[in-house]
Short mmCIF file of C-alpha atoms in Angstrom, two decimals:
data_model
loop_
_atom_site.label_atom_id
_atom_site.label_comp_id
_atom_site.label_asym_id
_atom_site.label_seq_id
_atom_site.Cartn_x
_atom_site.Cartn_y
_atom_site.Cartn_z
CA MET A 1 21.91 15.85 8.44
CA LYS A 2 18.48 15.55 6.89
CA ARG A 3 17.64 12.77 4.47
CA PHE A 4 15.25 13.34 1.62
CA LEU A 5 13.88 11.13 -1.12
CA PRO A 6 15.59 11.66 -4.48
CA ALA A 7 13.91 14.15 -6.74
CA VAL A 8 12.67 12.58 -9.95
CA SER A 9 12.04 14.72 -13.00
CA GLY A 10 8.56 14.44 -14.42
CA TYR A 11 6.91 13.40 -11.14
CA GLY A 12 6.14 16.87 -9.78
CA PRO A 13 4.35 20.02 -10.92
CA ILE A 14 5.80 21.40 -14.14
CA GLN A 15 6.36 25.01 -15.20
CA ARG A 16 4.84 26.74 -18.19
CA PHE A 17 7.98 26.38 -20.28
CA GLU A 18 8.31 22.66 -19.52
CA LYS A 19 6.72 19.83 -21.43
CA PRO A 20 5.03 16.90 -19.68
CA THR A 21 6.78 13.57 -19.99
CA PRO A 22 5.08 11.18 -22.40
CA LYS A 23 3.17 8.21 -21.02
CA ILE A 24 5.34 5.17 -21.55
CA TYR A 25 2.85 2.56 -20.35
CA TYR A 26 -0.48 1.33 -21.63
CA ALA A 27 -3.61 1.29 -19.49
CA PRO A 28 -7.34 1.69 -20.13
CA GLU A 29 -8.23 5.36 -19.99
CA TRP A 30 -10.04 6.84 -17.00
CA ARG A 31 -11.78 10.18 -17.05
CA LEU A 32 -10.18 12.27 -14.31
CA ASP A 33 -12.53 15.24 -14.08
CA LYS A 34 -14.29 16.24 -10.86
CA SER A 35 -17.66 14.89 -11.93
CA GLY A 36 -16.41 11.44 -12.91
CA ARG A 37 -18.77 11.42 -15.89
CA ARG A 38 -18.13 9.92 -19.28
CA ASP A 39 -20.42 10.92 -22.17
CA GLY A 40 -22.93 12.40 -19.76
CA ASN A 41 -23.24 9.24 -17.65
CA LEU A 42 -21.65 8.65 -14.28
CA ASP A 43 -18.69 6.32 -14.71
CA LYS A 44 -18.89 3.54 -12.11
CA TYR A 45 -15.15 2.89 -11.99
CA SER A 46 -13.95 6.49 -12.15
CA PRO A 47 -11.25 7.35 -9.57
CA MET A 48 -13.16 10.54 -8.76
CA ASN A 49 -16.22 8.70 -7.43
CA ASN A 50 -14.71 7.43 -4.17
CA TYR A 51 -11.82 8.78 -2.14
CA GLY A 52 -8.92 6.46 -1.38
CA VAL A 53 -8.21 2.95 -2.58
CA THR A 54 -11.14 0.88 -3.79
CA PRO A 55 -11.22 -2.70 -5.13
CA GLU A 56 -11.91 -1.37 -8.64
CA LYS A 57 -8.85 0.89 -8.56
CA TRP A 58 -6.69 -1.90 -7.14
CA GLU A 59 -7.74 -4.35 -9.86
CA TYR A 60 -7.23 -1.64 -12.47
CA LEU A 61 -3.49 -1.70 -11.72
CA ASN A 62 -3.31 -5.28 -13.02
CA LYS A 63 -4.24 -3.98 -16.48
CA VAL A 64 -1.30 -1.57 -16.73
CA VAL A 65 1.25 -2.78 -19.29
CA TRP A 66 4.81 -1.45 -18.93
CA PRO A 67 7.40 -1.60 -21.72
CA PRO A 68 10.02 -4.36 -21.57
CA ASN A 69 13.19 -3.64 -19.60
CA TYR A 70 11.63 -0.55 -18.04
CA VAL A 71 13.78 0.98 -15.28
CA VAL A 72 12.01 2.50 -12.28
CA PRO A 73 13.40 6.05 -11.76
CA GLU A 74 13.01 5.93 -7.97
CA THR A 75 15.07 2.76 -7.52
CA GLY A 76 17.16 2.58 -10.69
CA LYS A 77 16.27 -1.10 -11.10
CA PRO A 78 14.17 -2.91 -13.72
CA LYS A 79 10.48 -3.02 -12.87
CA ALA A 80 9.54 -6.35 -11.34
CA ARG A 81 6.33 -8.21 -12.05
CA GLU A 82 3.52 -7.42 -9.64
CA VAL A 83 0.17 -8.95 -8.72
CA PHE A 84 -2.59 -6.87 -7.14
CA HIS A 85 -5.27 -8.78 -5.25
CA VAL A 86 -8.09 -7.77 -2.92
CA LYS A 87 -10.41 -9.71 -0.62
CA GLU A 88 -13.66 -7.81 -0.21
CA SER A 89 -16.15 -7.47 2.65
CA VAL A 90 -14.37 -9.23 5.49
CA HIS A 91 -16.05 -8.94 8.90
CA LEU A 92 -13.12 -7.52 10.87
CA HIS A 93 -12.14 -4.25 12.49
CA PRO A 94 -9.53 -2.31 10.47
CA LYS A 95 -7.37 -1.74 13.56
CA LYS A 96 -7.06 -5.48 14.16
CA ILE A 97 -5.68 -6.24 10.69
CA PHE A 98 -2.95 -3.58 10.86
CA PRO A 99 -0.43 -5.49 13.07
CA SER A 100 -0.74 -8.59 10.90
CA CYS A 101 -0.21 -6.59 7.71
CA PHE A 102 2.85 -4.87 9.13
CA PHE A 103 4.23 -8.23 10.24
CA ALA A 104 3.79 -9.83 6.80
CA GLN A 105 5.31 -6.92 4.88
CA ASN A 106 8.58 -7.70 3.05
CA LEU A 107 8.31 -11.43 3.76
CA MET A 108 8.46 -14.07 1.06
CA ALA A 109 5.03 -15.45 0.23
CA ASN A 110 5.69 -18.93 1.60
CA GLU A 111 7.33 -17.58 4.76
CA ALA A 112 4.51 -15.09 5.33
CA ILE A 113 1.86 -17.80 5.02
CA LYS A 114 3.80 -20.10 7.35
CA GLN A 115 4.30 -17.41 10.01
CA LEU A 116 0.71 -16.17 9.81
CA ARG A 117 -0.69 -19.70 10.06
CA HIS A 118 1.41 -20.23 13.17
CA LYS A 119 -0.39 -17.33 14.91
CA ILE A 120 -3.87 -18.75 15.26
CA THR A 121 -5.91 -15.54 15.30
CA LYS A 122 -8.65 -14.33 13.02
CA PRO A 123 -6.66 -11.45 11.39
CA THR A 124 -3.60 -13.60 10.68
CA LEU A 125 -5.62 -16.47 9.24
CA LEU A 126 -7.60 -14.11 7.00
CA LEU A 127 -4.41 -12.44 5.78
CA ALA A 128 -2.76 -15.81 5.12
CA GLU A 129 -5.82 -16.89 3.13
CA THR A 130 -5.67 -13.66 1.10
CA ILE A 131 -1.97 -14.18 0.32
CA GLU A 132 -2.69 -17.74 -0.78
CA GLU A 133 -5.37 -16.45 -3.15
CA ALA A 134 -2.92 -13.89 -4.56
CA VAL A 135 -0.26 -16.58 -5.07
CA GLU A 136 -2.74 -18.87 -6.80
CA ARG A 137 -3.84 -16.01 -9.01
CA ALA A 138 -0.24 -15.16 -9.88
CA ALA A 139 0.36 -18.72 -11.06
CA ASP A 140 -2.90 -19.26 -12.95
CA GLU A 141 -3.74 -15.82 -14.34
CA PHE A 142 -0.35 -14.12 -14.71
CA LYS A 143 1.70 -17.28 -15.46
CA ILE A 144 4.48 -16.55 -12.97
CA ASP A 145 6.72 -19.53 -12.27
CA ASN A 146 6.72 -20.67 -8.65
CA PRO A 147 5.28 -17.47 -7.13
CA LEU A 148 5.25 -19.01 -3.66
CA GLU A 149 9.05 -18.83 -3.46
CA SER A 150 9.85 -16.06 -5.97
CA MET A 151 7.47 -13.30 -4.79
CA PHE A 152 7.26 -11.34 -1.56
CA VAL A 153 4.52 -9.30 0.11
CA ALA A 154 5.30 -5.74 -0.97
CA GLU A 155 2.10 -4.19 0.39
CA ALA A 156 -0.63 -5.40 2.72
CA PHE A 157 -3.29 -3.23 4.32
CA GLY A 158 -6.98 -3.18 5.14
CA ILE A 159 -9.48 -0.37 4.57
CA GLN A 160 -12.96 -0.18 6.03
CA CYS A 161 -15.63 -0.50 3.36
CA LYS A 162 -18.97 -0.53 5.18
CA ILE A 163 -20.66 -0.62 8.59
CA ILE A 164 -23.76 -2.68 9.33
CA LYS A 165 -25.63 -1.58 12.42
CA SER A 166 -27.71 -3.70 14.77
CA ALA A 167 -28.99 -3.37 18.32
CA ARG A 168 -28.63 -5.24 21.58
CA ARG A 169 -31.30 -5.23 24.24
CA HIS A 170 -30.35 -4.45 27.83
CA ALA A 171 -32.22 -4.33 31.11
CA ARG A 172 -35.13 -1.97 31.74
CA GLY A 173 -35.92 -1.59 28.07
CA ALA A 174 -32.56 -0.06 27.11
CA TRP A 175 -31.13 -0.70 23.65
CA HIS A 176 -27.52 -0.25 22.59
CA PRO A 177 -26.45 0.10 18.92
CA LEU A 178 -23.81 -2.28 17.57
CA ARG A 179 -21.54 -1.53 14.61
CA HIS A 180 -20.29 -4.46 12.57
CA ARG A 181 -17.34 -3.20 10.53
CA TYR A 182 -16.29 -4.76 7.23
CA ILE A 183 -12.96 -4.20 5.51
CA ASN A 184 -11.25 -4.87 2.20
CA ILE A 185 -7.83 -6.55 2.44
CA PHE A 186 -5.41 -5.37 -0.26
CA ILE A 187 -2.32 -7.39 -1.21
CA ARG A 188 0.47 -6.57 -3.65
CA LEU A 189 2.98 -9.29 -4.47
CA GLU A 190 6.25 -8.38 -6.13
CA GLU A 191 8.81 -10.64 -7.75
CA GLY A 192 12.39 -10.65 -6.52
CA GLU A 193 14.22 -10.28 -3.24
CA PRO A 194 12.49 -8.22 -0.53
CA PRO A 195 14.18 -5.13 0.93
CA THR A 196 15.87 -5.42 4.30
CA PHE A 197 13.82 -2.62 5.87
CA LYS A 198 10.16 -1.71 6.17
CA GLY A 199 8.98 1.70 5.07
CA ARG A 200 10.09 4.20 2.46
CA GLU A 201 13.69 4.43 3.68
CA PRO A 202 15.84 2.50 6.18
CA ASP A 203 16.14 3.61 9.78
CA PRO A 204 19.33 5.55 10.55
CA ASP A 205 22.10 3.60 12.21
CA GLY A 206 24.43 4.80 14.95
CA TRP A 207 26.90 6.48 12.61
CA GLU A 208 24.19 8.49 10.86
CA LYS A 209 22.77 9.57 14.21
CA MET A 210 26.26 10.64 15.26
CA GLN A 211 26.62 12.75 12.11
CA ASP A 212 23.26 14.38 12.84
CA TYR A 213 24.41 15.15 16.37
CA TYR A 214 27.68 16.62 15.09
CA ALA A 215 25.74 18.81 12.69
CA TYR A 216 23.57 20.00 15.58
CA LEU A 217 26.59 20.80 17.76
CA ARG A 218 28.30 22.77 14.99
CA SER A 219 25.15 24.72 14.22
CA ARG A 220 24.82 26.12 17.74
CA ASP A 221 25.08 29.86 18.16
CA PHE A 222 25.95 31.76 21.35
CA LYS A 223 24.53 35.23 21.75
CA TYR A 224 26.87 38.12 22.54
CA SER A 225 29.94 35.92 22.18
CA ILE A 226 33.32 37.33 21.23
#
């Protein structure tokens, strides 16, 4: 028994006889052509300039204004308030921040900070500091009441932004290049109760695995059988 995400109309490629769904939110316009140019000049904050998530794109999501009582089609629930925050140019390897980000995901903001502070390592302390900055920004800039206890860490990840090279001298005149990697730490806080699972869908339990196994047994075919 295969599980798929629910199909949502208007979120996939449309046919010639279909009409695109109207934009129901307000956001500053971005030019989405391949060149990323606006009026003949290269737009600095165009999504086409850099591949992947950048601090400019992440901060741009804070400017999106959704209508009141908007219901998210994927979940069927009203859209909760969100805060997007990024900490730029942190001297840390991107592979070292991944376990801390996965640990803090779907934890309440106060609980995530408490647990990360308890693990006295550089990635956890940097992530806790970033979450504290996001919570402070939610209270001061977005006027959310008590974000420390009412918001949870919906997303947390780090992306490498630059590499600074240096050299180390060894014996007999040998030199070895060193790569100092810097990352951007992205945080998204969401208001409400966190989900009970991590990822896009919950892991199958024993009963669902049993149904999958039954479906496999019933789909077997024996060649040359009577």
